[in-house]
Amino acid sequence: MAEGDGVADQDICIRLEGNATEGDVTALRNWLEREKPLEDLLRYGRVRIRERPATDHDGAPMGTSQEIVIAVTSAGATVVFQELLEQVRRGVRAWRDNRREVENGEPPEGRVEPVNRHDG
């Protein structure tokens, strides 16, 4: 496999920054679970989405903030990681655009990054 295609040891981490609330994290997770093709990948058990306490690069907790982790399961071994990463980034942008339309104030920025599972 080419570099970036292997998914066995990588997850996607989404952190909302600035004025994000736990409600924002939950709303974004719910949004992503309904986004095509993520919805299909979830349905067929190829990815899992979960919330967890945010940690820094050393694995230490970062206050009360939460982050969303999208993990490719063994059933999703054929998922091309770079395509999945871009789909998640598009989903976060769509959620921010929608939130801007339905709520007052600027939505929190979303940082979407690949992370090695052994890194946190």
PDB file of C-alpha atoms in Angstrom:
ATOM      1  CA  MET A   1       0.000   0.000   0.000  1.00  0.00           C
ATOM      2  CA  ALA A   2       1.111   3.561  -0.624  1.00  0.00           C
ATOM      3  CA  GLU A   3       1.824   5.791   2.337  1.00  0.00           C
ATOM      4  CA  GLY A   4      -1.450   7.226   3.666  1.00  0.00           C
ATOM      5  CA  ASP A   5      -3.511   4.296   2.386  1.00  0.00           C
ATOM      6  CA  GLY A   6      -2.900   2.051   5.397  1.00  0.00           C
ATOM      7  CA  VAL A   7      -5.544   2.502   8.051  1.00  0.00           C
ATOM      8  CA  ALA A   8      -4.679  -0.093  10.661  1.00  0.00           C
ATOM      9  CA  ASP A   9      -2.814   2.321  12.905  1.00  0.00           C
ATOM     10  CA  GLN A  10      -4.491   5.668  12.273  1.00  0.00           C
ATOM     11  CA  ASP A  11      -7.573   7.462  13.529  1.00  0.00           C
ATOM     12  CA  ILE A  12      -9.020  10.863  12.709  1.00  0.00           C
ATOM     13  CA  CYS A  13      -9.287  13.299  15.588  1.00  0.00           C
ATOM     14  CA  ILE A  14     -11.617  16.312  15.504  1.00  0.00           C
ATOM     15  CA  ARG A  15     -11.195  19.073  18.066  1.00  0.00           C
ATOM     16  CA  LEU A  16     -13.471  22.068  18.288  1.00  0.00           C
ATOM     17  CA  GLU A  17     -11.611  25.110  19.487  1.00  0.00           C
ATOM     18  CA  GLY A  18     -12.421  28.461  21.013  1.00  0.00           C
ATOM     19  CA  ASN A  19     -15.966  28.831  22.293  1.00  0.00           C
ATOM     20  CA  ALA A  20     -16.975  25.180  21.725  1.00  0.00           C
ATOM     21  CA  THR A  21     -19.361  23.552  24.187  1.00  0.00           C
ATOM     22  CA  GLU A  22     -20.076  19.884  24.894  1.00  0.00           C
ATOM     23  CA  GLY A  23     -23.319  20.465  23.011  1.00  0.00           C
ATOM     24  CA  ASP A  24     -21.308  21.519  19.962  1.00  0.00           C
ATOM     25  CA  VAL A  25     -19.233  18.344  20.155  1.00  0.00           C
ATOM     26  CA  THR A  26     -22.337  16.160  20.394  1.00  0.00           C
ATOM     27  CA  ALA A  27     -24.075  18.089  17.591  1.00  0.00           C
ATOM     28  CA  LEU A  28     -21.033  17.688  15.321  1.00  0.00           C
ATOM     29  CA  ARG A  29     -20.822  13.963  16.075  1.00  0.00           C
ATOM     30  CA  ASN A  30     -24.525  13.541  15.263  1.00  0.00           C
ATOM     31  CA  TRP A  31     -24.039  15.550  12.052  1.00  0.00           C
ATOM     32  CA  LEU A  32     -21.089  13.412  10.945  1.00  0.00           C
ATOM     33  CA  GLU A  33     -23.015  10.205  11.657  1.00  0.00           C
ATOM     34  CA  ARG A  34     -25.622  11.333   9.091  1.00  0.00           C
ATOM     35  CA  GLU A  35     -23.146  12.531   6.437  1.00  0.00           C
ATOM     36  CA  LYS A  36     -22.792  10.376   3.343  1.00  0.00           C
ATOM     37  CA  PRO A  37     -20.583   8.311   2.943  1.00  0.00           C
ATOM     38  CA  LEU A  38     -19.673   8.259   6.651  1.00  0.00           C
ATOM     39  CA  GLU A  39     -23.193   7.058   7.421  1.00  0.00           C
ATOM     40  CA  ASP A  40     -22.650   4.049   5.143  1.00  0.00           C
ATOM     41  CA  LEU A  41     -19.230   3.283   6.644  1.00  0.00           C
ATOM     42  CA  LEU A  42     -20.791   3.333  10.130  1.00  0.00           C
ATOM     43  CA  ARG A  43     -23.713   1.143   9.067  1.00  0.00           C
ATOM     44  CA  TYR A  44     -21.371  -1.521   7.659  1.00  0.00           C
ATOM     45  CA  GLY A  45     -19.052  -1.400  10.676  1.00  0.00           C
ATOM     46  CA  ARG A  46     -16.091   0.011   8.762  1.00  0.00           C
ATOM     47  CA  VAL A  47     -15.620   2.978  11.094  1.00  0.00           C
ATOM     48  CA  ARG A  48     -16.544   3.881  14.662  1.00  0.00           C
ATOM     49  CA  ILE A  49     -17.156   7.394  15.965  1.00  0.00           C
ATOM     50  CA  ARG A  50     -16.744   8.186  19.633  1.00  0.00           C
ATOM     51  CA  GLU A  51     -16.205  11.145  21.920  1.00  0.00           C
ATOM     52  CA  ARG A  52     -13.388  11.197  24.426  1.00  0.00           C
ATOM     53  CA  PRO A  53     -11.719  13.733  26.713  1.00  0.00           C
ATOM     54  CA  ALA A  54      -9.270  15.853  24.735  1.00  0.00           C
ATOM     55  CA  THR A  55      -5.590  15.210  25.400  1.00  0.00           C
ATOM     56  CA  ASP A  56      -2.392  17.000  24.504  1.00  0.00           C
ATOM     57  CA  HIS A  57       0.427  15.427  22.468  1.00  0.00           C
ATOM     58  CA  ASP A  58       1.741  13.692  25.614  1.00  0.00           C
ATOM     59  CA  GLY A  59      -1.664  12.144  26.375  1.00  0.00           C
ATOM     60  CA  ALA A  60      -2.405  14.437  29.323  1.00  0.00           C
ATOM     61  CA  PRO A  61      -6.060  15.553  29.680  1.00  0.00           C
ATOM     62  CA  MET A  62      -6.859  19.070  28.448  1.00  0.00           C
ATOM     63  CA  GLY A  63      -9.380  20.320  30.991  1.00  0.00           C
ATOM     64  CA  THR A  64     -13.004  19.452  30.384  1.00  0.00           C
ATOM     65  CA  SER A  65     -12.898  19.636  26.597  1.00  0.00           C
ATOM     66  CA  GLN A  66     -13.983  16.736  24.416  1.00  0.00           C
ATOM     67  CA  GLU A  67     -12.853  15.571  21.001  1.00  0.00           C
ATOM     68  CA  ILE A  68     -14.338  13.230  18.428  1.00  0.00           C
ATOM     69  CA  VAL A  69     -12.365  10.250  17.187  1.00  0.00           C
ATOM     70  CA  ILE A  70     -13.176   8.357  14.006  1.00  0.00           C
ATOM     71  CA  ALA A  71     -11.489   4.961  13.973  1.00  0.00           C
ATOM     72  CA  VAL A  72     -11.335   2.616  11.010  1.00  0.00           C
ATOM     73  CA  THR A  73     -12.157  -0.935  12.112  1.00  0.00           C
ATOM     74  CA  SER A  74     -10.682  -4.139  10.718  1.00  0.00           C
ATOM     75  CA  ALA A  75     -13.837  -4.484   8.591  1.00  0.00           C
ATOM     76  CA  GLY A  76     -12.886  -1.198   6.937  1.00  0.00           C
ATOM     77  CA  ALA A  77      -9.427  -2.260   5.814  1.00  0.00           C
ATOM     78  CA  THR A  78     -10.226  -1.253   2.234  1.00  0.00           C
ATOM     79  CA  VAL A  79     -11.090   2.312   3.239  1.00  0.00           C
ATOM     80  CA  VAL A  80      -8.632   4.757   1.677  1.00  0.00           C
ATOM     81  CA  PHE A  81      -7.575   6.881   4.619  1.00  0.00           C
ATOM     82  CA  GLN A  82      -6.883  10.130   2.719  1.00  0.00           C
ATOM     83  CA  GLU A  83     -10.367  10.022   1.155  1.00  0.00           C
ATOM     84  CA  LEU A  84     -11.931   9.419   4.567  1.00  0.00           C
ATOM     85  CA  LEU A  85      -9.934  12.307   6.039  1.00  0.00           C
ATOM     86  CA  GLU A  86     -11.183  14.673   3.319  1.00  0.00           C
ATOM     87  CA  GLN A  87     -14.785  13.474   3.770  1.00  0.00           C
ATOM     88  CA  VAL A  88     -14.549  14.258   7.488  1.00  0.00           C
ATOM     89  CA  ARG A  89     -13.115  17.714   6.753  1.00  0.00           C
ATOM     90  CA  ARG A  90     -16.000  18.416   4.352  1.00  0.00           C
ATOM     91  CA  GLY A  91     -18.467  17.218   6.990  1.00  0.00           C
ATOM     92  CA  VAL A  92     -17.024  19.555   9.621  1.00  0.00           C
ATOM     93  CA  ARG A  93     -17.200  22.496   7.172  1.00  0.00           C
ATOM     94  CA  ALA A  94     -20.835  21.649   6.356  1.00  0.00           C
ATOM     95  CA  TRP A  95     -21.699  21.452  10.072  1.00  0.00           C
ATOM     96  CA  ARG A  96     -20.100  24.870  10.700  1.00  0.00           C
ATOM     97  CA  ASP A  97     -22.027  26.382   7.762  1.00  0.00           C
ATOM     98  CA  ASN A  98     -25.285  24.897   9.055  1.00  0.00           C
ATOM     99  CA  ARG A  99     -24.650  26.011  12.645  1.00  0.00           C
ATOM    100  CA  ARG A 100     -23.926  29.530  11.414  1.00  0.00           C
ATOM    101  CA  GLU A 101     -27.376  29.529   9.777  1.00  0.00           C
ATOM    102  CA  VAL A 102     -29.342  28.212  12.761  1.00  0.00           C
ATOM    103  CA  GLU A 103     -27.565  29.755  15.775  1.00  0.00           C
ATOM    104  CA  ASN A 104     -26.237  33.171  16.698  1.00  0.00           C
ATOM    105  CA  GLY A 105     -22.522  33.731  16.836  1.00  0.00           C
ATOM    106  CA  GLU A 106     -19.609  32.260  14.981  1.00  0.00           C
ATOM    107  CA  PRO A 107     -19.325  28.465  15.295  1.00  0.00           C
ATOM    108  CA  PRO A 108     -16.157  27.055  16.819  1.00  0.00           C
ATOM    109  CA  GLU A 109     -13.290  26.202  14.506  1.00  0.00           C
ATOM    110  CA  GLY A 110     -12.812  22.509  13.876  1.00  0.00           C
ATOM    111  CA  ARG A 111      -9.370  20.988  13.600  1.00  0.00           C
ATOM    112  CA  VAL A 112      -9.318  17.636  11.775  1.00  0.00           C
ATOM    113  CA  GLU A 113      -6.079  15.673  11.978  1.00  0.00           C
ATOM    114  CA  PRO A 114      -4.892  12.122  11.464  1.00  0.00           C
ATOM    115  CA  VAL A 115      -3.379  10.611  14.613  1.00  0.00           C
ATOM    116  CA  ASN A 116      -1.491   7.403  15.211  1.00  0.00           C
ATOM    117  CA  ARG A 117      -3.365   5.194  17.646  1.00  0.00           C
ATOM    118  CA  HIS A 118      -0.326   4.738  19.832  1.00  0.00           C
ATOM    119  CA  ASP A 119       0.030   8.547  20.087  1.00  0.00           C
ATOM    120  CA  GLY A 120      -3.345   9.076  21.721  1.00  0.00           C
TER     121      GLY A 120
END
